[in-house]
Amino acid sequence: MTDHNLRKKLTIQDIARISGLSTATVDRVLNNRPGVKESTRLRVEQAMSQRSPVSAPLVAEKKIAFVVDAGSSFIEIIRGALSRVKDHYPHVSFTFDSVPNYQRDQRSFCDLLKSRIDEADGVVLVSREDILINSEVREAGLKNVPVVCLTSDMPHSAAYIGVDEVSVGANAALFIGRMIKQEKAKVLFVASSTYRTQEEREMGFRRVMRAEFPQIDVIERIDSNDESDGTYKIIKEFLTHNPDVAGIYNLAGGNRGIARAIKEAGLTGKTLFVGHELTEHTHKLLEQGEMDILFAHDMDREVNACITTIEALCQGERIEKTWFPSLIYTKYSRF
């Protein structure tokens, strides 16, 4: 039987399962990309000698834990992405733990992360930074358990998967600055907790506003809790005293609350509203003209990359960052 016929019968996932390598590594071997060890190439060839996927012996099962501290909407985005891609990895078992950030207790969340690190071959983490969490991520590295940070990086992670958030914040500033026509204007930005992703968005946003749009006054940020009801109350109070605000940039969650507050203040279509993350709710806000621009993750691709990155790291490969393009939506976008 020729290699050609064997490859027709065995998928990349089959070869990865048989060889115990990551799908990314198998792909590099099959496409003759540089930097592949000869021992790795031999493992792939050996796996391909199996006559069919059915007769292929199973390799030891891997365990990957998702541990997520985020707003409720973002938690569901990640959970949904995992449910769509996990069937491509029959040799991997997954756990998914999540805590809405307004309910997060630092000590309890740290204990949860520690327990998952002790149980799993690798961890996908979404979390704000603090001393305890940073310490656990560092300890995981010493135990050779890779912690891959999704969307928000931290100092001791094995790798980062997501978008360049500084660039995203800079693009938000560019759109807002170009779309506001007043000679003098006020713009508010809204954040939540100490997620590095939000700090990086703020950095990019302020840098561009300062350099290119000095006529726009950026009002000191308002802290939300990433939930619609709480954010609504905060923004409603703000708009009561600042009805002339020309734009709002929401770095965090709670978009429905902001849109509701803008609508009740009679400012829909007058106050520019830019935010993050595509959900069924933000989709409707865009279509109805209650949001103007939305930045989003291709979460299926990013979750898939987290899994293949952990597999590669477990094989001793070195991967530090994988950046994906940020998606940009308006009411005219195809969804």
XYZ file of N, CA and C in Angstrom, residues 152-298:
441
model
N -6.143 36.938 27.672
C -5.510 37.850 28.627
C -4.288 37.174 29.221
N -3.099 37.667 28.886
C -1.853 37.011 29.263
C -1.452 37.371 30.692
N -0.482 36.633 31.206
C 0.127 36.963 32.488
C 1.587 36.523 32.485
N 2.389 37.003 33.445
C 3.847 36.913 33.330
C 4.434 35.525 33.144
N 3.898 34.492 33.781
C 4.564 33.190 33.781
C 3.850 32.151 32.921
N 2.988 32.577 32.015
C 2.272 31.622 31.174
C 3.230 30.916 30.220
N 2.858 29.690 29.830
C 3.654 28.951 28.847
C 3.437 29.511 27.456
N 2.254 30.071 27.195
C 1.949 30.641 25.877
C 0.714 31.528 26.003
N 0.540 32.399 25.016
C -0.639 33.272 24.943
C -1.338 33.032 23.617
N -2.654 32.890 23.669
C -3.475 32.749 22.470
C -4.517 33.871 22.494
N -4.576 34.642 21.439
C -5.563 35.718 21.381
C -5.194 36.740 20.331
N -5.712 37.927 20.490
C -5.421 39.012 19.552
C -4.438 39.981 20.198
N -3.882 40.873 19.399
C -3.015 41.934 19.908
C -3.925 43.032 20.454
N -4.124 43.031 21.768
C -5.113 43.928 22.367
C -4.703 45.396 22.319
N -3.400 45.676 22.308
C -2.955 47.064 22.155
C -3.418 47.596 20.801
N -3.281 46.755 19.775
C -3.729 47.135 18.440
C -5.241 47.336 18.399
N -5.979 46.489 19.102
C -7.437 46.613 19.134
C -7.844 47.955 19.746
N -7.242 48.297 20.880
C -7.554 49.585 21.506
C -7.191 50.759 20.626
N -6.071 50.637 19.910
C -5.650 51.699 18.995
C -6.652 51.862 17.861
N -7.151 50.743 17.337
C -8.149 50.813 16.262
C -9.458 51.407 16.757
N -9.835 51.087 17.990
C -11.051 51.687 18.555
C -10.910 53.205 18.610
N -9.738 53.670 19.031
C -9.494 55.119 19.087
C -9.539 55.735 17.699
N -8.983 55.027 16.724
C -8.974 55.552 15.356
C -10.391 55.724 14.823
N -11.232 54.702 15.002
C -12.614 54.801 14.537
C -13.353 55.924 15.253
N -13.229 55.966 16.575
C -13.944 56.981 17.349
C -13.471 58.382 16.969
N -12.156 58.552 16.877
C -11.608 59.866 16.549
C -12.046 60.356 15.187
N -12.092 59.433 14.204
C -12.486 59.827 12.853
C -13.991 60.066 12.734
N -14.775 59.355 13.530
C -16.235 59.444 13.388
C -16.852 60.608 14.157
N -16.146 61.091 15.168
C -16.650 62.247 15.920
C -16.239 63.524 15.203
N -17.192 64.335 14.867
C -16.931 65.510 14.033
C -16.796 66.810 14.821
N -17.171 66.824 16.109
C -17.091 68.058 16.882
C -15.629 68.496 17.055
N -15.453 69.802 17.110
C -14.108 70.335 17.345
C -13.630 69.997 18.748
N -14.541 70.000 19.700
C -14.236 69.601 21.074
C -15.254 68.549 21.492
N -14.785 67.473 22.078
C -15.716 66.401 22.437
C -15.192 65.627 23.633
N -16.127 64.935 24.301
C -15.775 64.079 25.429
C -16.086 62.623 25.077
N -15.158 61.729 25.432
C -15.345 60.293 25.234
C -15.089 59.591 26.563
N -15.963 58.654 26.906
C -15.816 57.862 28.125
C -15.342 56.462 27.757
N -14.433 55.903 28.535
C -14.182 54.473 28.365
C -14.458 53.743 29.668
N -14.967 52.503 29.482
C -15.463 51.689 30.585
C -14.637 50.417 30.661
N -14.152 50.071 31.846
C -13.381 48.848 32.051
C -13.968 48.119 33.251
N -13.373 46.953 33.581
C -13.851 46.234 34.764
C -12.688 45.973 35.701
N -12.119 44.767 35.670
C -11.098 44.393 36.646
C -9.704 44.433 36.022
N -8.737 43.922 36.773
C -7.344 44.021 36.345
C -6.954 42.902 35.384
N -7.699 42.785 34.298
C -7.305 41.880 33.229
C -6.264 42.588 32.374
N -5.200 41.897 32.067
C -4.181 42.528 31.233
C -4.757 42.922 29.874
N -5.694 42.121 29.363
C -6.276 42.431 28.066
C -6.917 43.820 28.057
N -7.606 44.182 29.151
C -8.238 45.497 29.199
C -7.200 46.596 29.391
N -6.170 46.316 30.162
C -5.105 47.303 30.343
C -4.389 47.575 29.018
N -4.211 46.522 28.201
C -3.558 46.704 26.905
C -4.461 47.462 25.941
N -5.755 47.179 25.969
C -6.684 47.944 25.136
C -6.634 49.421 25.514
N -6.626 49.691 26.813
C -6.561 51.081 27.284
C -5.276 51.762 26.817
N -4.172 51.033 26.878
C -2.893 51.594 26.451
C -2.947 52.026 24.979
N -3.439 51.118 24.120
C -3.527 51.447 22.704
C -4.491 52.583 22.436
N -5.619 52.556 23.161
C -6.649 53.587 22.985
C -6.115 54.967 23.354
N -5.517 55.077 24.526
C -5.022 56.375 24.976
C -3.868 56.875 24.097
N -3.029 55.961 23.663
C -1.880 56.354 22.848
C -2.329 57.043 21.565
N -3.307 56.449 20.889
C -3.777 57.018 19.621
C -4.589 58.286 19.862
N -5.417 58.303 20.876
C -6.210 59.506 21.158
C -5.303 60.688 21.478
N -4.278 60.428 22.248
C -3.348 61.487 22.626
C -2.565 62.002 21.415
N -2.141 61.083 20.559
C -1.287 61.459 19.437
C -2.058 62.063 18.270
N -3.256 61.530 17.992
C -3.946 61.913 16.757
C -5.211 62.734 16.972
N -5.786 62.674 18.171
C -7.053 63.371 18.400
C -7.010 64.147 19.714
N -6.084 65.089 19.837
C -5.946 65.832 21.108
C -7.152 66.695 21.435
N -8.024 66.936 20.442
C -9.220 67.746 20.694
C -10.292 66.968 21.451
N -10.099 65.657 21.569
C -11.073 64.827 22.278
C -10.576 64.585 23.698
N -11.446 64.887 24.643
C -11.125 64.708 26.057
C -11.571 63.314 26.495
N -10.610 62.465 26.864
C -10.928 61.114 27.332
C -11.181 61.177 28.834
N -12.406 60.879 29.212
C -12.794 60.945 30.622
C -12.278 59.716 31.351
N -11.815 59.917 32.567
C -11.283 58.810 33.370
C -12.261 57.646 33.395
N -11.737 56.430 33.357
C -12.569 55.260 33.164
C -13.544 55.025 34.310
N -14.638 54.373 33.966
C -15.620 53.924 34.946
C -15.479 52.418 35.081
N -15.436 51.914 36.296
C -15.287 50.480 36.539
C -16.663 49.818 36.588
N -16.861 48.828 35.716
C -18.104 48.051 35.718
C -17.815 46.674 36.307
N -18.822 45.814 36.318
C -18.615 44.443 36.805
C -18.818 43.422 35.698
N -18.796 43.886 34.435
C -18.965 43.024 33.261
C -20.375 42.464 33.116
N -21.314 42.915 33.926
C -22.685 42.429 33.870
C -23.603 43.584 33.482
N -24.650 43.272 32.722
C -25.493 44.316 32.126
C -26.190 45.197 33.151
N -26.796 44.578 34.179
C -27.585 45.369 35.129
C -26.718 46.352 35.908
N -25.581 45.871 36.405
C -24.697 46.757 37.155
C -24.121 47.858 36.291
N -23.740 47.524 35.062
C -23.175 48.522 34.156
C -24.227 49.552 33.771
N -25.462 49.107 33.582
C -26.560 50.019 33.256
C -26.703 51.116 34.310
N -26.680 50.743 35.571
C -26.849 51.726 36.647
C -25.718 52.742 36.651
N -24.499 52.275 36.422
C -23.335 53.165 36.420
C -23.406 54.156 35.259
N -23.719 53.657 34.070
C -23.742 54.521 32.880
C -24.948 55.454 32.911
N -26.077 54.980 33.425
C -27.244 55.855 33.543
C -26.917 57.063 34.418
N -26.254 56.809 35.536
C -25.857 57.902 36.431
C -24.876 58.837 35.731
N -23.928 58.275 35.010
C -22.946 59.104 34.306
C -23.625 60.004 33.270
N -24.539 59.436 32.475
C -25.175 60.217 31.409
C -26.096 61.301 31.961
N -26.588 61.106 33.157
C -27.412 62.139 33.790
C -26.615 63.432 33.965
N -25.325 63.282 34.269
C -24.473 64.450 34.495
C -23.623 64.816 33.271
N -23.598 63.939 32.266
C -22.778 64.193 31.068
C -23.563 63.867 29.799
N -24.683 64.548 29.564
C -25.501 64.236 28.389
C -24.834 64.615 27.070
N -23.745 65.344 27.139
C -23.071 65.790 25.918
C -21.925 64.873 25.509
N -21.765 63.721 26.154
C -20.663 62.826 25.813
C -20.824 62.349 24.367
N -19.762 62.447 23.595
C -19.842 62.137 22.158
C -19.659 60.652 21.868
N -18.977 59.928 22.771
C -18.727 58.518 22.505
C -18.440 57.742 23.772
N -18.727 56.458 23.725
C -18.409 55.546 24.821
C -17.674 54.355 24.237
N -16.517 54.034 24.817
C -15.772 52.838 24.432
C -15.790 51.882 25.610
N -16.435 50.740 25.425
C -16.543 49.740 26.488
C -15.497 48.661 26.264
N -14.472 48.620 27.136
C -13.428 47.611 27.041
C -13.878 46.287 27.635
N -14.987 46.292 28.366
C -15.393 45.147 29.183
C -16.701 44.557 28.672
N -17.441 43.868 29.585
C -18.744 43.319 29.248
C -19.848 44.310 29.601
N -21.081 43.808 29.618
C -22.207 44.664 29.982
C -22.695 45.575 28.879
N -22.519 45.179 27.614
C -22.913 46.045 26.493
C -24.400 46.371 26.492
N -25.224 45.387 26.853
C -26.669 45.643 26.859
C -27.038 46.723 27.865
N -26.345 46.752 29.001
C -26.622 47.774 29.998
C -26.275 49.167 29.503
N -25.151 49.265 28.797
C -24.746 50.569 28.247
C -25.731 51.029 27.184
N -26.106 50.112 26.273
C -27.058 50.463 25.216
C -28.391 50.914 25.808
N -28.825 50.248 26.862
C -30.088 50.612 27.522
C -29.997 52.010 28.131
N -28.885 52.294 28.782
C -28.721 53.613 29.393
C -28.678 54.714 28.335
N -27.982 54.445 27.228
C -27.916 55.424 26.130
C -29.306 55.664 25.558
N -30.061 54.591 25.372
C -31.405 54.701 24.800
C -32.325 55.499 25.709
N -32.294 55.208 27.004
C -33.171 55.909 27.939
C -32.818 57.388 28.060
N -31.547 57.713 27.791
C -31.128 59.121 27.824
C -31.434 59.839 26.511
N -32.012 59.116 25.544
C -32.343 59.713 24.249
C -31.123 59.997 23.396
N -30.051 59.213 23.587
C -28.792 59.493 22.893
C -28.430 58.447 21.837
N -29.327 57.490 21.586
C -29.052 56.499 20.545
C -28.898 57.196 19.195
N -27.816 56.886 18.497
C -27.543 57.546 17.220
C -26.814 58.860 17.357
N -26.728 59.371 18.589
C -26.002 60.613 18.847
C -24.673 60.333 19.545
N -24.709 59.443 20.524
C -23.492 59.050 21.237
C -22.937 57.781 20.602
N -21.741 57.856 20.073
C -21.090 56.721 19.439
C -20.810 55.647 20.487
N -21.135 54.397 20.159
C -20.951 53.308 21.115
C -20.130 52.190 20.459
N -18.930 51.967 21.001
C -18.008 50.940 20.504
C -17.734 49.959 21.629
N -17.795 48.656 21.326
C -17.578 47.659 22.366
C -16.935 46.393 21.840
N -17.041 45.333 22.640
C -16.360 44.068 22.346
C -17.299 42.878 22.484
N -16.996 41.831 21.733
C -17.544 40.476 21.797
C -18.913 40.337 21.137
N -18.945 39.463 20.138
C -20.165 39.192 19.388
C -20.977 38.102 20.085
N -22.182 38.458 20.492
C -23.141 37.510 21.055
C -24.471 37.745 20.349
N -25.471 36.931 20.660
C -26.789 37.170 20.059
C -27.321 38.545 20.455
N -26.940 39.022 21.644
C -27.429 40.316 22.114
C -26.721 41.477 21.408
N -25.395 41.410 21.303
C -24.690 42.499 20.624
C -24.982 42.497 19.129
N -25.247 41.327 18.565
C -25.684 41.242 17.165
C -26.943 42.086 16.964
N -27.914 41.921 17.856
C -29.159 42.696 17.758
C -28.907 44.183 17.969
N -28.018 44.511 18.915
C -27.723 45.923 19.163
C -27.132 46.582 17.919
N -26.267 45.870 17.209
C -25.708 46.401 15.968
C -26.805 46.588 14.920
N -27.629 45.562 14.725
C -28.677 45.623 13.703
C -29.667 46.757 13.975
N -29.935 47.004 15.258
C -30.909 48.033 15.629
C -30.298 49.420 15.735
N -29.001 49.532 15.464
C -28.339 50.836 15.519
C -28.037 51.315 16.920
N -28.078 50.406 17.913
C -27.805 50.787 19.300
C -26.335 50.611 19.670
N -25.587 49.918 18.818
C -24.126 49.881 18.873
C -23.619 50.251 17.490
N -22.417 50.823 17.442
C -21.875 51.258 16.152
C -20.780 50.335 15.631
N -19.848 49.961 16.481
C -18.728 49.103 16.071
C -18.470 48.082 17.174
N -18.160 46.865 16.747
C -17.899 45.791 17.693
C -16.620 45.059 17.291
N -15.714 44.880 18.253
C -14.512 44.073 18.053
C -14.755 42.707 18.688
N -14.313 41.643 18.016
C -14.602 40.306 18.535
C -13.462 39.342 18.249
N -13.472 38.237 18.998
C -12.529 37.138 18.808
C -13.138 36.084 17.888
N -12.300 35.410 17.116
C -12.703 34.180 16.436
C -12.448 33.063 17.444
